[in-house]
Amino acid sequence: MKTKRTRLEILHDMLRATQNAGGTIKPTHLLYKSNLSHKKLEEFSRILMGRELLEVQETGEKRVFVLTDKGLKFLQEYKVIAEFTEAFGL
Amino acid sequence: MAIPIASPAWFFGVDLAIDAFSLLVCLLIAPLAYRIYRFTGEDRYRSLALGFTSVGLAYVVQLFVYGLLYYAFSAGLPGRAELLLDMLFVTSRTLILFGWTGLLVIVMDIRSRPVVGLVLSLLALLAIFSRLQYVVFHITSLVLLSYVVGYFVTHSWSKRKLAPRLVTVAFLLIFASQILFLFLFRDVRWYVAGKLVQALGFLILLASLAVVSRAWKVVRLP
């Protein structure tokens, strides 16, 4: 049985989903691509925006999440972070 | 109370080099853990960062104290300097115990700040009383590290990957070094053996970092 995703894995999945969508993604798409509830999506997107890894763009009534340069850099370095986490059992 | 010099004269400097190397490894791990904490906001990364920072600071203090004792005051300490160095020596021991506690907080998943505060207070007291009987310090280190090692053994067994195994072996060696230090009262060669095992432990910890960073050039998290 697959274990529950860690916070780090969820944040990574959200950024990866945004990247796979071409760097811009609608909230509803991000919701199901990263397999989160609405409440959790709000919580984790706030974390990502707070750390400037994701930003929100609003045009009229439309709202989309955009992957930032920092977010892209994080994705590039995620493997190391994941390996470090695993090495120390964090 | 005189600061104990456990090292034989021919080993002066080598033990300081080992402490400096241990400090370097701590300085590599702590910032990386802190950067990940800044991204995830998870307390366990902060605990790891604080733990290794504390151990690193302890080595800085030890290098200063023993550097002075070996080279500047080899003929004897002036009164005030002795008191100051004695306090620094207790500080270094306290910092080491605090460092292991940082790891203990992770492996035992301690979330209560008052509990952590209580543990740290008791450990500071133990460090002070270890001036009377040095084994108190090493036994306390052993107890703390036994939980850490136990966790790493279980974790690496389930993961079956190189990096977790290296971390486990590294902490087993650091744990073993504390056992060797217990026998200082019999012969100073136990100190030499303990220091060499400690060096090997930190070397393997460095190797685990190298494994982690195989696919990575420079870690610069936001």
Coordinates of C-alpha atoms in Angstrom, one line a residue:
Chain A
M1 CA 0.0 0.0 0.0
K2 CA 1.3 3.4 -0.9
T3 CA 2.1 5.5 2.1
K4 CA 0.7 9.0 2.7
R5 CA 2.5 11.7 0.8
T6 CA 4.8 14.0 2.9
R7 CA 4.4 17.8 2.8
L8 CA 7.5 18.0 0.6
E9 CA 6.1 15.5 -1.9
I10 CA 2.8 17.4 -2.1
L11 CA 4.6 20.7 -2.7
H12 CA 6.7 19.0 -5.4
D13 CA 3.7 17.4 -7.1
M14 CA 2.0 20.8 -7.3
L15 CA 5.0 22.5 -8.8
R16 CA 5.6 19.5 -11.2
A17 CA 1.9 19.6 -12.3
T18 CA 2.3 23.3 -13.0
Q19 CA 5.4 22.7 -15.0
N20 CA 3.9 19.9 -17.0
A21 CA 1.0 22.2 -17.9
G22 CA 3.5 24.6 -19.5
G23 CA 4.2 26.7 -16.4
T24 CA 0.6 28.0 -16.0
I25 CA -2.3 26.1 -14.6
K26 CA -5.9 26.7 -13.6
P27 CA -6.8 26.0 -9.9
T28 CA -9.2 23.3 -10.8
H29 CA -6.6 21.5 -13.0
L30 CA -4.0 21.8 -10.3
L31 CA -6.5 20.4 -7.8
Y32 CA -7.0 17.1 -9.6
K33 CA -3.5 16.8 -11.2
S34 CA -1.9 17.0 -7.7
N35 CA -4.7 14.9 -6.1
L36 CA -5.7 17.4 -3.4
S37 CA -8.9 18.5 -1.8
H38 CA -10.0 22.1 -2.2
K39 CA -9.0 23.0 1.3
K40 CA -5.6 21.4 1.0
L41 CA -5.0 23.1 -2.3
E42 CA -5.6 26.5 -0.7
E43 CA -3.3 25.6 2.2
F44 CA -0.4 24.4 0.0
S45 CA -0.8 27.1 -2.7
R46 CA -0.5 29.7 0.1
I47 CA 2.8 28.0 1.2
L48 CA 4.1 28.0 -2.3
M49 CA 3.2 31.6 -3.0
G50 CA 4.6 32.7 0.4
R51 CA 7.9 31.2 -0.7
E52 CA 7.7 32.7 -4.1
L53 CA 7.7 29.4 -5.9
L54 CA 4.3 29.9 -7.4
E55 CA 2.4 33.1 -8.1
V56 CA -1.1 33.8 -9.0
Q57 CA -2.2 35.8 -12.0
E58 CA -5.7 37.2 -12.3
T59 CA -7.2 38.4 -15.6
G60 CA -10.8 39.4 -15.1
E61 CA -12.6 36.5 -13.4
K62 CA -9.9 34.0 -14.4
R63 CA -7.3 33.0 -12.0
V64 CA -4.2 30.9 -12.9
F65 CA -1.1 29.7 -11.0
V66 CA 2.3 30.5 -12.6
L67 CA 5.5 28.7 -11.9
T68 CA 8.2 31.2 -10.9
D69 CA 12.0 30.9 -11.6
K70 CA 12.5 29.9 -8.0
G71 CA 9.9 27.2 -8.4
L72 CA 11.7 25.9 -11.5
K73 CA 15.0 25.9 -9.7
F74 CA 13.4 24.0 -6.8
L75 CA 12.1 21.4 -9.2
Q76 CA 15.7 21.0 -10.6
E77 CA 17.0 20.4 -7.1
Y78 CA 14.2 18.3 -5.8
K79 CA 16.1 15.1 -6.3
V80 CA 18.8 16.2 -3.9
I81 CA 16.3 17.4 -1.4
A82 CA 14.4 14.1 -1.6
E83 CA 17.6 12.0 -1.3
F84 CA 18.7 14.1 1.7
T85 CA 15.3 13.6 3.3
E86 CA 15.5 9.9 2.7
A87 CA 19.1 9.6 3.9
F88 CA 18.2 11.1 7.3
G89 CA 14.8 9.5 7.6
L90 CA 13.1 12.9 7.8
Chain B
M1 CA 38.5 22.3 38.4
A2 CA 41.2 21.6 35.8
I3 CA 40.1 20.7 32.2
P4 CA 41.0 17.1 31.5
I5 CA 43.5 16.6 28.8
A6 CA 42.9 13.0 27.7
S7 CA 45.1 13.1 24.6
P8 CA 48.7 11.8 24.7
A9 CA 51.2 14.5 23.7
W10 CA 52.0 12.9 20.4
F11 CA 48.4 13.1 19.4
F12 CA 48.0 16.8 20.1
G13 CA 46.9 18.5 17.0
V14 CA 45.6 15.3 15.3
D15 CA 42.6 15.3 17.6
L16 CA 42.1 19.0 16.8
A17 CA 42.2 18.2 13.1
I18 CA 39.6 15.5 13.7
D19 CA 37.3 18.0 15.5
A20 CA 37.9 20.5 12.7
F21 CA 36.9 17.9 10.1
S22 CA 33.8 17.0 12.2
L23 CA 32.9 20.7 12.3
L24 CA 33.2 20.9 8.5
V25 CA 30.8 18.0 8.0
C26 CA 28.3 19.7 10.4
L27 CA 28.7 22.9 8.5
L28 CA 27.7 21.1 5.3
I29 CA 24.7 19.4 6.7
A30 CA 23.2 22.2 8.8
P31 CA 22.7 24.9 6.1
L32 CA 21.2 22.3 3.7
A33 CA 18.7 21.2 6.3
Y34 CA 17.9 24.8 7.0
R35 CA 17.3 25.6 3.4
I36 CA 14.9 22.7 3.1
Y37 CA 13.2 24.0 6.2
R38 CA 12.8 27.4 4.6
F39 CA 11.0 25.8 1.7
T40 CA 8.8 23.3 3.5
G41 CA 8.4 24.9 6.9
E42 CA 8.6 21.5 8.5
D43 CA 10.1 21.5 12.0
R44 CA 12.1 18.3 11.6
Y45 CA 14.4 20.0 9.1
R46 CA 14.9 22.9 11.5
S47 CA 15.7 20.4 14.3
L48 CA 18.2 18.7 12.1
A49 CA 19.8 22.1 11.2
L50 CA 19.9 23.2 14.8
G51 CA 21.2 19.8 16.0
F52 CA 24.2 19.9 13.6
T53 CA 24.7 23.6 14.2
S54 CA 24.9 22.9 17.9
V55 CA 27.4 20.0 17.5
G56 CA 29.4 22.2 15.1
L57 CA 29.5 25.1 17.6
A58 CA 30.7 22.6 20.3
Y59 CA 33.6 21.6 18.1
V60 CA 34.5 25.3 17.5
V61 CA 34.6 25.8 21.3
Q62 CA 36.6 22.6 21.8
L63 CA 39.1 23.7 19.2
F64 CA 39.5 27.0 20.9
V65 CA 39.9 25.5 24.4
Y66 CA 42.2 22.7 23.5
G67 CA 44.1 24.8 21.0
L68 CA 44.9 27.2 23.9
L69 CA 45.7 24.3 26.4
Y70 CA 48.0 22.5 24.0
Y71 CA 49.9 25.4 22.5
A72 CA 49.4 28.6 24.5
F73 CA 49.2 27.5 28.1
S74 CA 51.1 24.2 28.0
A75 CA 53.1 25.2 31.1
G76 CA 50.0 26.0 33.1
L77 CA 47.0 28.2 33.2
P78 CA 46.7 31.6 34.8
G79 CA 43.8 31.6 37.4
R80 CA 41.2 33.6 35.4
A81 CA 41.9 31.9 32.2
E82 CA 41.3 28.5 33.9
L83 CA 37.9 29.6 35.0
L84 CA 37.0 30.9 31.6
L85 CA 38.3 27.8 29.8
D86 CA 36.5 25.6 32.3
M87 CA 33.2 27.4 31.5
L88 CA 33.8 27.1 27.7
F89 CA 34.6 23.4 28.2
V90 CA 31.3 22.8 29.9
T91 CA 29.6 24.9 27.2
S92 CA 31.1 22.6 24.5
R93 CA 29.8 19.5 26.2
T94 CA 26.3 21.1 26.7
L95 CA 26.2 22.0 23.0
I96 CA 27.1 18.5 22.0
L97 CA 24.3 17.1 24.1
F98 CA 21.9 19.8 22.7
G99 CA 22.9 18.7 19.2
W100 CA 22.1 15.1 19.8
T101 CA 18.8 16.3 21.3
G102 CA 18.0 18.0 18.0
L103 CA 18.2 14.6 16.4
L104 CA 16.3 13.0 19.2
V105 CA 13.4 15.4 18.7
I106 CA 13.2 14.1 15.1
V107 CA 13.4 10.4 15.8
M108 CA 11.0 10.5 18.8
D109 CA 8.8 13.0 17.1
I110 CA 8.7 15.3 20.1
R111 CA 6.5 18.3 19.3
S112 CA 6.0 19.7 22.8
R113 CA 8.3 22.7 23.3
P114 CA 8.1 22.5 27.2
V115 CA 9.3 18.9 27.0
V116 CA 12.2 19.9 24.8
G117 CA 12.9 22.7 27.2
L118 CA 12.9 20.3 30.1
V119 CA 15.2 17.9 28.4
L120 CA 17.6 20.6 27.4
S121 CA 17.7 22.0 31.0
L122 CA 18.4 18.6 32.4
L123 CA 21.1 18.0 29.9
A124 CA 22.8 21.3 30.7
L125 CA 22.8 20.2 34.4
L126 CA 24.3 16.9 33.4
A127 CA 27.0 18.6 31.4
I128 CA 27.9 20.8 34.4
F129 CA 28.1 17.7 36.7
S130 CA 30.1 15.8 34.1
R131 CA 33.0 18.1 35.3
L132 CA 33.1 15.9 38.4
Q133 CA 32.9 12.6 36.6
Y134 CA 33.6 12.7 32.9
V135 CA 31.8 9.4 32.2
V136 CA 28.5 11.1 32.9
F137 CA 28.9 13.1 29.7
H138 CA 29.8 10.1 27.6
I139 CA 27.0 7.9 29.1
T140 CA 24.5 10.7 28.4
S141 CA 25.7 11.0 24.8
L142 CA 25.4 7.2 24.5
V143 CA 21.8 7.2 25.7
L144 CA 20.8 10.0 23.4
L145 CA 22.6 8.5 20.4
S146 CA 21.2 5.0 21.1
Y147 CA 17.7 6.3 20.2
V148 CA 19.1 8.1 17.1
V149 CA 21.0 5.0 16.0
G150 CA 18.0 2.7 16.6
Y151 CA 15.9 5.0 14.4
F152 CA 18.5 5.1 11.6
V153 CA 18.9 1.3 11.7
T154 CA 15.2 0.7 11.3
H155 CA 14.9 3.4 8.7
S156 CA 17.8 2.2 6.6
W157 CA 16.6 -1.4 6.9
S158 CA 13.3 -0.5 5.4
K159 CA 14.8 1.7 2.6
R160 CA 17.6 -0.5 1.5
K161 CA 19.4 2.3 -0.2
L162 CA 23.0 3.5 0.1
A163 CA 22.6 7.0 1.6
P164 CA 20.5 5.9 4.6
R165 CA 22.8 3.0 5.2
L166 CA 25.9 5.3 5.2
V167 CA 24.1 7.7 7.7
T168 CA 23.4 4.7 9.9
V169 CA 27.0 3.4 9.8
A170 CA 28.2 6.9 10.5
F171 CA 26.1 7.3 13.6
L172 CA 26.9 3.7 14.7
L173 CA 30.6 4.8 14.6
I174 CA 29.9 8.0 16.5
F175 CA 28.1 6.0 19.0
A176 CA 31.0 3.5 19.2
S177 CA 33.4 6.4 19.8
Q178 CA 31.5 7.4 22.9
I179 CA 31.9 3.8 24.2
L180 CA 35.7 4.0 23.6
F181 CA 35.9 7.4 25.5
L182 CA 34.4 5.7 28.5
F183 CA 37.6 3.7 29.0
L184 CA 39.8 6.8 29.2
F185 CA 40.5 6.1 32.8
R186 CA 42.4 2.9 31.9
D187 CA 44.7 4.3 29.2
V188 CA 45.0 7.4 27.0
R189 CA 45.1 5.1 23.9
W190 CA 41.3 4.7 24.3
Y191 CA 41.0 8.4 23.6
V192 CA 43.1 8.0 20.4
A193 CA 40.9 5.0 19.4
G194 CA 37.7 7.0 20.1
K195 CA 38.9 10.0 18.2
L196 CA 39.8 7.9 15.1
V197 CA 36.5 6.1 15.2
Q198 CA 34.8 9.6 15.5
A199 CA 36.8 10.7 12.4
L200 CA 35.7 7.6 10.5
G201 CA 32.1 8.3 11.5
F202 CA 32.1 11.9 10.2
L203 CA 34.0 10.7 7.1
I204 CA 31.1 8.3 6.3
L205 CA 28.6 11.0 7.0
L206 CA 30.4 13.1 4.4
A207 CA 30.3 10.2 2.0
S208 CA 26.5 10.0 2.5
L209 CA 26.3 13.7 1.6
A210 CA 28.3 12.9 -1.5
V211 CA 25.9 10.2 -2.4
V212 CA 23.0 12.5 -1.9
S213 CA 24.5 15.2 -4.1
R214 CA 25.5 12.9 -7.0
A215 CA 23.0 14.5 -9.3
W216 CA 23.6 18.0 -8.1
K217 CA 26.2 20.7 -8.5
V218 CA 25.4 23.4 -6.0
V219 CA 22.3 23.4 -3.8
R220 CA 20.8 26.8 -3.8
L221 CA 17.3 26.6 -2.6
P222 CA 15.1 29.7 -2.6

